[in-house]
XYZ file of N, CA and C in Angstrom:
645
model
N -39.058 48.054 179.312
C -38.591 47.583 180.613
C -39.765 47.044 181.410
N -39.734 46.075 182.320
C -40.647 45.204 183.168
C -39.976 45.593 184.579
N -40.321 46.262 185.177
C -39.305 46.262 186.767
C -40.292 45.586 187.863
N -41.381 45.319 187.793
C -42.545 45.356 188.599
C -43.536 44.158 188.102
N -44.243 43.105 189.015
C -44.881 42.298 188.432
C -45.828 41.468 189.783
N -46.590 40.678 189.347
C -47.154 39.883 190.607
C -47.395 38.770 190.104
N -46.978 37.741 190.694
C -46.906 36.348 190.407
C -47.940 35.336 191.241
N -48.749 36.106 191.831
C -50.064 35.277 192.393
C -50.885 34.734 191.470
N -49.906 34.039 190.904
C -50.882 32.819 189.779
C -51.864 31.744 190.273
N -52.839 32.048 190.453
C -53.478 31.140 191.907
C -53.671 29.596 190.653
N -53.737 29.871 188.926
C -54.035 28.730 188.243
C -53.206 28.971 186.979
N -52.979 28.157 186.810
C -51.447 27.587 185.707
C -52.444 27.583 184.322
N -53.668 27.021 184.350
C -54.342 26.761 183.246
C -53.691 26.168 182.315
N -53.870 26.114 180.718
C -53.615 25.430 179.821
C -51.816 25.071 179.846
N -51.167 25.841 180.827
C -49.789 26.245 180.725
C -49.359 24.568 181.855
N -50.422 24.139 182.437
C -50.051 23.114 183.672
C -49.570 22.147 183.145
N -49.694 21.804 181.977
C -49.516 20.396 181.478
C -48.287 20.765 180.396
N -47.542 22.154 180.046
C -46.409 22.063 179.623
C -45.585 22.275 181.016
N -45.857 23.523 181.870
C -44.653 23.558 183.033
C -44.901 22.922 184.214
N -45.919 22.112 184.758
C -45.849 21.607 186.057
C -46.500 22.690 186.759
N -46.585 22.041 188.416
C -47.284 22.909 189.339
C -45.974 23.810 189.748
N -46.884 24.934 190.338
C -45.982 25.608 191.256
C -45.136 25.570 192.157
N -43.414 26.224 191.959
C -42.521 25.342 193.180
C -43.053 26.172 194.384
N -43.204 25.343 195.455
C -43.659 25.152 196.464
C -42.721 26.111 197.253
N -41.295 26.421 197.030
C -40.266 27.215 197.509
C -40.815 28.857 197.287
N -41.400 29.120 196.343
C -41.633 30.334 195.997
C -42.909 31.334 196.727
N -42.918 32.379 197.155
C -43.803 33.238 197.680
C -44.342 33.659 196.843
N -45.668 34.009 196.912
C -45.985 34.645 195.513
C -46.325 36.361 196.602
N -46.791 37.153 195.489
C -46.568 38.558 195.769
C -47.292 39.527 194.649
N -47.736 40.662 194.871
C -48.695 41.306 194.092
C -47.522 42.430 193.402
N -46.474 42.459 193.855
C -45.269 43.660 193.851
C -44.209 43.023 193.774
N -43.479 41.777 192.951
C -42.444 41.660 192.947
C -41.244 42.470 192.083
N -40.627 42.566 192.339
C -39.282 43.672 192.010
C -37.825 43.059 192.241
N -37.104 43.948 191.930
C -35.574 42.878 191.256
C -35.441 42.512 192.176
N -34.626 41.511 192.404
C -33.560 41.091 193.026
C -34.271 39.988 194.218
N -35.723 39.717 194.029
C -36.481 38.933 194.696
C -36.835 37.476 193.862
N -36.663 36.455 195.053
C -36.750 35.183 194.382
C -38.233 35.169 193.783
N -38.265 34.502 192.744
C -38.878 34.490 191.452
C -39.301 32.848 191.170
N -40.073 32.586 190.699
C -40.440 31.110 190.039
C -40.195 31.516 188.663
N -39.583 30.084 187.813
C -38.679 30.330 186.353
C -39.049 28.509 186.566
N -39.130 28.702 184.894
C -39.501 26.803 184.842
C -37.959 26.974 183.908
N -37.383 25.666 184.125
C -36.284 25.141 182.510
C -37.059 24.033 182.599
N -36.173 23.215 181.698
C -36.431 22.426 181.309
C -36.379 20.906 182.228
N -35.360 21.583 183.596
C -35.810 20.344 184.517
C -37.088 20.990 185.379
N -37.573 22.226 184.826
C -38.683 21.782 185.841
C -39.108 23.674 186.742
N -39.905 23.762 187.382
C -40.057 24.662 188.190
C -38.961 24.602 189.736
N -38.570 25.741 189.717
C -37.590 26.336 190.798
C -37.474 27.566 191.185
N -36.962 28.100 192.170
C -36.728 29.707 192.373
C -35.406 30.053 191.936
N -35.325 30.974 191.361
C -34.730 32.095 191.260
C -34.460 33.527 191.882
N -32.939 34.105 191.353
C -33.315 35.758 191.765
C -33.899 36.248 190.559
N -34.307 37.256 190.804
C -34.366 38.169 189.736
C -33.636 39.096 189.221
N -32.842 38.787 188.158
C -31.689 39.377 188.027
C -30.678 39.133 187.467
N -29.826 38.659 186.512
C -29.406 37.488 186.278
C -27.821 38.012 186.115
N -27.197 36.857 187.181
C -25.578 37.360 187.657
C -24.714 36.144 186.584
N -24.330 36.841 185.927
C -23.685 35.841 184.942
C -22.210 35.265 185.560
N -21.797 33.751 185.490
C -20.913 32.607 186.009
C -19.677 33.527 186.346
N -19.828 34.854 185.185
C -17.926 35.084 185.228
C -17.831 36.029 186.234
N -18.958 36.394 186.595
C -18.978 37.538 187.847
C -17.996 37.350 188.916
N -17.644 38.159 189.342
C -16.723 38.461 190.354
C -17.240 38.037 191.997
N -18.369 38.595 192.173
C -19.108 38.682 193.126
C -20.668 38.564 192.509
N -21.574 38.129 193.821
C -23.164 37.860 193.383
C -23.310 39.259 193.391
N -23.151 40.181 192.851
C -23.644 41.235 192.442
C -23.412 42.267 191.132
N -24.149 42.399 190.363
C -23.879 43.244 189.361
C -23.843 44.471 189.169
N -22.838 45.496 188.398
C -23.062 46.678 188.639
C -24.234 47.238 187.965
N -24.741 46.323 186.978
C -25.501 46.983 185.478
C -26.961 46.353 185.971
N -27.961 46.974 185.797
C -29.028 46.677 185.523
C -29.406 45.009 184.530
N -29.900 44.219 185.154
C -29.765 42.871 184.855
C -31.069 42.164 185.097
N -32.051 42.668 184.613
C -33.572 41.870 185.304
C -34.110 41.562 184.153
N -33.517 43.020 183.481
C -34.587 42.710 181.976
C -33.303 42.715 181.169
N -33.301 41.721 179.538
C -32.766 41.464 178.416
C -33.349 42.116 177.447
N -32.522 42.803 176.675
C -33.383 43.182 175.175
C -32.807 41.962 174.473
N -34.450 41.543 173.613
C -34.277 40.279 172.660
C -33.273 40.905 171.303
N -33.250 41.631 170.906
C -32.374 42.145 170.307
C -30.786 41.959 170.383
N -30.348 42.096 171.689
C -29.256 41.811 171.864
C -28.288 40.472 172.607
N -29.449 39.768 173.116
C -29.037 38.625 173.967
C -27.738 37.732 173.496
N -27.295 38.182 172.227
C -26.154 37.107 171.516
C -25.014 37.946 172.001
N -24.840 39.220 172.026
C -23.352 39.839 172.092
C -23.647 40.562 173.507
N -24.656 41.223 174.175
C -23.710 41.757 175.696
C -23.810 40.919 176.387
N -22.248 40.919 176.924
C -21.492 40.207 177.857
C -22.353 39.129 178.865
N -23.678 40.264 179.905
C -24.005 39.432 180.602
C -25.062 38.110 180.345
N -25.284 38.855 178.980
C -26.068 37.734 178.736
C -25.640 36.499 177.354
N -24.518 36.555 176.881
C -24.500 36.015 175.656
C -23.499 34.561 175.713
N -23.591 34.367 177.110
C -22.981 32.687 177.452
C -24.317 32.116 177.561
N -25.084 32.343 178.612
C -26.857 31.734 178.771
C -27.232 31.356 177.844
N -27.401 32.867 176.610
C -27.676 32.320 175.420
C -27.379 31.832 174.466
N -26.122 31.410 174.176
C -25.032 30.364 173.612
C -25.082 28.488 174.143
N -25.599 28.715 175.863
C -25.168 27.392 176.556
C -27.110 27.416 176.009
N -27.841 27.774 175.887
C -29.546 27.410 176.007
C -29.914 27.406 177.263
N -29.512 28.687 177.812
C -29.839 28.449 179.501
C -31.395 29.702 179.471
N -32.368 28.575 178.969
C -33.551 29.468 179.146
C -34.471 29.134 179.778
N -35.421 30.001 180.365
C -36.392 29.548 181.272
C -37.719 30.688 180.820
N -38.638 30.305 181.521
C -40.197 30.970 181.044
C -40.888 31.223 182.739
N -40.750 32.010 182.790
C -41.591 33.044 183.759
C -42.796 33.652 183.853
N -44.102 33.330 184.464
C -45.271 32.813 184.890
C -45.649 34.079 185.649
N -46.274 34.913 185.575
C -47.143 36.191 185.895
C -48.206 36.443 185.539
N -48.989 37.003 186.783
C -50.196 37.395 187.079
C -50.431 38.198 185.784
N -49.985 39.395 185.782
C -49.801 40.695 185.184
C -48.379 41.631 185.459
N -48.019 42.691 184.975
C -46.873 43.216 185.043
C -47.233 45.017 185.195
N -46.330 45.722 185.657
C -46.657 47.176 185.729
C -45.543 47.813 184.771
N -45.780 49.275 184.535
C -45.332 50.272 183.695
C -45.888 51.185 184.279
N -44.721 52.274 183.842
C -45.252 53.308 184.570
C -45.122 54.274 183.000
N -46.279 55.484 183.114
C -46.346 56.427 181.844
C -46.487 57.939 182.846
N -45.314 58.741 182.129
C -45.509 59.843 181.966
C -46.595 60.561 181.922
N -47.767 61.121 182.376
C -49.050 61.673 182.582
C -49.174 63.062 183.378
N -48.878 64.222 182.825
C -49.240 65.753 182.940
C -47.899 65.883 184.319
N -46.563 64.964 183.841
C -45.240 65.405 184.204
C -45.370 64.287 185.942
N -45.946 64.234 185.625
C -45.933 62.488 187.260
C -45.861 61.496 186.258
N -45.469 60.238 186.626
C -45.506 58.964 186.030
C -46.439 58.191 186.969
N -47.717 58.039 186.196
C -48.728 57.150 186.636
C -48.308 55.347 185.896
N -48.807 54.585 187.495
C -48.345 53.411 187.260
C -49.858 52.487 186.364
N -49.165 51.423 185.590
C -50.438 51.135 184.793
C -50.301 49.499 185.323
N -51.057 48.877 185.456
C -51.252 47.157 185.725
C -51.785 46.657 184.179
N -50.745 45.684 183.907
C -50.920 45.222 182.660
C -51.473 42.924 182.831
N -52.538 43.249 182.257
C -52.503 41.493 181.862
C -53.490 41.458 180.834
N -53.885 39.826 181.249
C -54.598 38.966 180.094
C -56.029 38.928 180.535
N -56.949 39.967 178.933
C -57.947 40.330 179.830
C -58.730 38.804 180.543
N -58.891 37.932 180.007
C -59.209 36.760 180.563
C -59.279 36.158 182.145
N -57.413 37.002 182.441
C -56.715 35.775 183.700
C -56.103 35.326 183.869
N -55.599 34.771 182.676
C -55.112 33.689 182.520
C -53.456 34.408 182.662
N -52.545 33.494 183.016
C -50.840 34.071 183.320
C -50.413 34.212 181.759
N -49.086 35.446 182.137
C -48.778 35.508 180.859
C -47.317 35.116 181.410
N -47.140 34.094 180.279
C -45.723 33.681 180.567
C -44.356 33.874 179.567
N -43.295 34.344 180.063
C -42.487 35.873 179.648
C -41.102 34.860 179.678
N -40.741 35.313 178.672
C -39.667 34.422 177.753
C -38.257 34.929 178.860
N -37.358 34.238 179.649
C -36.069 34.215 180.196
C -34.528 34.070 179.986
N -34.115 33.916 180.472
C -32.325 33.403 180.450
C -32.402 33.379 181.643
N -31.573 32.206 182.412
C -30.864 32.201 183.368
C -29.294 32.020 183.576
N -28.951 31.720 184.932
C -27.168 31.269 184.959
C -27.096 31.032 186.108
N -26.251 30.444 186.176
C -25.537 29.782 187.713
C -24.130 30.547 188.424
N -24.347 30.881 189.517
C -22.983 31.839 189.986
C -22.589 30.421 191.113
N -21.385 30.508 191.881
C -20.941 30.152 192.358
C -20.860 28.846 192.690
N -20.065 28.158 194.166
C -20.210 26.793 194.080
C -20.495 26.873 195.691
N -20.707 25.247 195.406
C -21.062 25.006 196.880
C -22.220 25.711 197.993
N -22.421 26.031 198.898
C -23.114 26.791 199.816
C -23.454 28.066 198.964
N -22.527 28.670 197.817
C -23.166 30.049 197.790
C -23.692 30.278 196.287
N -23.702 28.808 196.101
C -24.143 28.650 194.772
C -25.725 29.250 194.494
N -26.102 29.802 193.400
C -27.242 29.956 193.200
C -28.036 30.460 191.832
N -29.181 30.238 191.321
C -29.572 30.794 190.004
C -30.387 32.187 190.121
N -30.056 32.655 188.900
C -30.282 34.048 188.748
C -31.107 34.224 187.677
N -32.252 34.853 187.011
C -32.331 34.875 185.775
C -32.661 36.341 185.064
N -33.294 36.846 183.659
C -33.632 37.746 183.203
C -34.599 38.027 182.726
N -35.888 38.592 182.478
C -36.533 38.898 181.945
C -36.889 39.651 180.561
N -36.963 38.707 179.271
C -36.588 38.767 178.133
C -37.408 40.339 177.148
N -37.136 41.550 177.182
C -38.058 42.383 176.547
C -37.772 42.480 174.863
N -39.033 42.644 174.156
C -39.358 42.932 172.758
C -39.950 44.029 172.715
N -39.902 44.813 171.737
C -40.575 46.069 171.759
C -41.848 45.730 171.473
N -42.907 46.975 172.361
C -44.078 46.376 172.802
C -45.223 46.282 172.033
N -46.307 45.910 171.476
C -47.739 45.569 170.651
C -48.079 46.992 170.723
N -49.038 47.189 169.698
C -49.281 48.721 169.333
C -50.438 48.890 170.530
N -51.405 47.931 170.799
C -52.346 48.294 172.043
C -51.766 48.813 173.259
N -50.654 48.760 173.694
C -49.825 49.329 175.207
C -48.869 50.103 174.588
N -48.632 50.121 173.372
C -47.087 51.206 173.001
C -46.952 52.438 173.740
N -48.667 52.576 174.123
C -48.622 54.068 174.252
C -48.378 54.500 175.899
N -48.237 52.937 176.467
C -47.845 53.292 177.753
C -46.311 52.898 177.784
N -45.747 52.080 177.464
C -44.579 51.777 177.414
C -43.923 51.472 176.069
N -42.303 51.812 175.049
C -42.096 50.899 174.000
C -42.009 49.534 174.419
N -41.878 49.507 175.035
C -41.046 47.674 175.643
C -42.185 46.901 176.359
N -42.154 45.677 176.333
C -42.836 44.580 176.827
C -42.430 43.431 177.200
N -42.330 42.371 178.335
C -41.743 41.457 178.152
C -42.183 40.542 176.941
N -41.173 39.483 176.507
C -41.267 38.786 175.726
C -42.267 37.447 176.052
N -43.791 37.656 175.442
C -44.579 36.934 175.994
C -44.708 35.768 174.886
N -44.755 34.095 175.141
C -44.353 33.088 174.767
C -45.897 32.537 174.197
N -45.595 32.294 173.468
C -47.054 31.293 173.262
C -46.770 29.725 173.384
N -47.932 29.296 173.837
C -48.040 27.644 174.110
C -47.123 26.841 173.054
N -47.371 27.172 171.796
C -46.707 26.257 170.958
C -45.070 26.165 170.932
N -45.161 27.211 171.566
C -43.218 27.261 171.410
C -42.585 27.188 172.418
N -43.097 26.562 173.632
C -42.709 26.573 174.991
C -41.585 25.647 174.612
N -41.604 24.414 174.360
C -40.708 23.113 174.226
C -39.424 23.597 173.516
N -39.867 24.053 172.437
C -38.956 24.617 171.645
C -38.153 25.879 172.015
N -38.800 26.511 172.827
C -37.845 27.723 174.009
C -36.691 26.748 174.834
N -37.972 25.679 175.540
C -36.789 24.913 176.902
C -35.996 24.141 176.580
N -36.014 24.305 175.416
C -35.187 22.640 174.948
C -34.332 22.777 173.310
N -34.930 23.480 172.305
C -33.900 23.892 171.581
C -32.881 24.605 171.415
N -32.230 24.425 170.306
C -31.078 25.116 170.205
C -30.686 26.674 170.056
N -30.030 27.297 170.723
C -30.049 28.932 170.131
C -30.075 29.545 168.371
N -29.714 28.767 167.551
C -30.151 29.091 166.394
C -31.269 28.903 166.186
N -32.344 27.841 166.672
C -33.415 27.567 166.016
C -34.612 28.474 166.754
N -33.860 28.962 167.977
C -34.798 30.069 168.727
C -34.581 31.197 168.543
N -33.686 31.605 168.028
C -33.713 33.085 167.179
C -34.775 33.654 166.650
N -35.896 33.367 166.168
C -36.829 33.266 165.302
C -37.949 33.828 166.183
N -37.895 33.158 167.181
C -39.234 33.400 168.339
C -39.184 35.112 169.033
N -37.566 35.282 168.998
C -36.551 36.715 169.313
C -37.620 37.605 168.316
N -38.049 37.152 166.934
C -38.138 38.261 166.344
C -39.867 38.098 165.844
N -40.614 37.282 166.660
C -41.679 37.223 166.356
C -42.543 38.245 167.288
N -43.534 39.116 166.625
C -44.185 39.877 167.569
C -45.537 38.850 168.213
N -45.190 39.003 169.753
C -46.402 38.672 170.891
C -47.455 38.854 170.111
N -48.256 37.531 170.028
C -50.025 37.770 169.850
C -50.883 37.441 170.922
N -50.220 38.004 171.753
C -51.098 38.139 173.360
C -52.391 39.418 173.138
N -53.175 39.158 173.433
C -54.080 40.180 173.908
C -54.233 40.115 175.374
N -54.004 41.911 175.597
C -53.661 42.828 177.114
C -54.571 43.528 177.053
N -54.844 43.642 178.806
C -55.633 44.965 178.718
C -55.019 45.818 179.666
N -55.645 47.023 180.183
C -54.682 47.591 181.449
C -55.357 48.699 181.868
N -55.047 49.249 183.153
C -55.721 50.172 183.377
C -55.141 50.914 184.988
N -55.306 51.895 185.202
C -54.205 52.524 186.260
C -54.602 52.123 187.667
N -53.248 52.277 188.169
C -53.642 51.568 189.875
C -52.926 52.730 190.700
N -53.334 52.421 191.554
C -52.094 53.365 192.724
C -51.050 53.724 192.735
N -50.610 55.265 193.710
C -48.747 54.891 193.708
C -48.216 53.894 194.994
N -49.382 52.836 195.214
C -48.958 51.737 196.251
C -48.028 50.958 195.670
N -47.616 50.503 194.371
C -47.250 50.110 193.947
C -45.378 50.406 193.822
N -45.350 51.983 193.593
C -43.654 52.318 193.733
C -43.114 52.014 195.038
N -43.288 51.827 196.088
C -43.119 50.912 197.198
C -42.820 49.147 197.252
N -41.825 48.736 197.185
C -42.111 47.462 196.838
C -42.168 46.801 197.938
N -42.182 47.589 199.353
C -42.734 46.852 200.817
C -44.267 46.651 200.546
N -44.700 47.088 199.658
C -46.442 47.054 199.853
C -46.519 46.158 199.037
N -47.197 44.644 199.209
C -47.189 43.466 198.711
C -48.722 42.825 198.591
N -50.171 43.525 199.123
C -51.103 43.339 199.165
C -52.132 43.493 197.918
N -52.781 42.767 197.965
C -54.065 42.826 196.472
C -54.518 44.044 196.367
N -54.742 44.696 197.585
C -54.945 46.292 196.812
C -54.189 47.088 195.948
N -53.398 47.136 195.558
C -52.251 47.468 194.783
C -52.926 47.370 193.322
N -53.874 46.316 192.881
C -54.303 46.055 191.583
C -56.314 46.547 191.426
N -56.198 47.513 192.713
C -57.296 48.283 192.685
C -57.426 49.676 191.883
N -58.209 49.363 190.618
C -58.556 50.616 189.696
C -58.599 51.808 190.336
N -57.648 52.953 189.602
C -57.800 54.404 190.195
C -58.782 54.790 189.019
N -59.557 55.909 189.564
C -60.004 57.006 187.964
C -59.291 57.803 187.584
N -58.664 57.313 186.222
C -58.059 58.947 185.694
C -58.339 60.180 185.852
């Protein structure tokens, strides 16, 4: 699971010249958490999003089920997600780094996860469209794979992190031919290391938040 993330991508790097600059609509934030608009590229392009993803047949913009994160595993058959991924409604999501929290002597200490480099790690999606007119709006999900043996030990799960070569082929091919990427393990290298409980607060939105605690 990914519940927690910061999207103060201050540089796109090698990623600028497949997704474009940053939409200009979007806040960025050291603590973003569900249900907060989000930057998500498709294939027309960078836009905001919720976080969260309310699938077309919904009743109302709200879901009862937990909807932020997708297991790649299942994206073809549950319900909320297996029209998106039938229609190719995918998008790639652009983060600083991401949090987890681990179990540690019966408290759950929170861990800040990225690229030891810097550089954004950008995390494989689905989106969808709810309503019409005025209350129309996009929603999306955050795609998880079970996680690389270097972090297993803080979390099983990881988002589904994309590599450069398969971006096009995420935004733009077909759901059979992206199946494949579903079952490829991330060759991202992460590093991580523990931060505050400023962080379980998601009013606290400031760079201190990604200030090293000592174990």
């Amino acid at each position: 699971m990914c519940g927690r993330f910061a999207n103060h991508v201050k540089d796109m790097g090698r990623w600028a010249e497949v997704l474009g600059d940053w939409p200009t609509d979007v806040q960025t934030s050291y603590n973003i958490a569900p249900d907060a608009d989000i930057a998500a590229f498709t294939v027309e392009g960078g836009t905001s999003m919720r976080w969260g993803l309310v699938p077309a047949w919904s009743k109302t913009p709200n879901t009862k089920y937990s909807t932020f994160n997708a297991r790649a595993e299942s994206l073809a058959s549950r319900p909320a997600f297996r029209s998106a991924w039938k229609h190719c409604q995918r998008c790639l999501i652009p983060v600083q780094g991401y949090y987890e929290w681990q179990r540690v002597n019966g408290k759950k200490q929170p861990f800040y996860i990225s690229s030891p480099g810097g550089e954004p790690l950008v995390c494989a999606g689905l989106w969808d469209q709810w309503g019409e007119g005025r209350e129309q709006f996009r929603s999306c999900a955050m795609i998880t794979c079970p996680a690389i043996r270097s972090i297993s030990a803080i979390h099983p799960r990881m988002p589904l992190l994309m590599e450069l070569e398969y971006a096009d082929l995420w935004l733009q091919g077909e759901a059979g031919k992206c199946a494949g990427i579903l079952q490829r393990e991330p060759e991202a290298e992460l590093s991580y290391y523990r931060v505050s409980q400023l962080v379980n607060n998601s009013r606290n939105q400031g760079a201190d938040i990604l200030t090293p605690v000592e174990d």
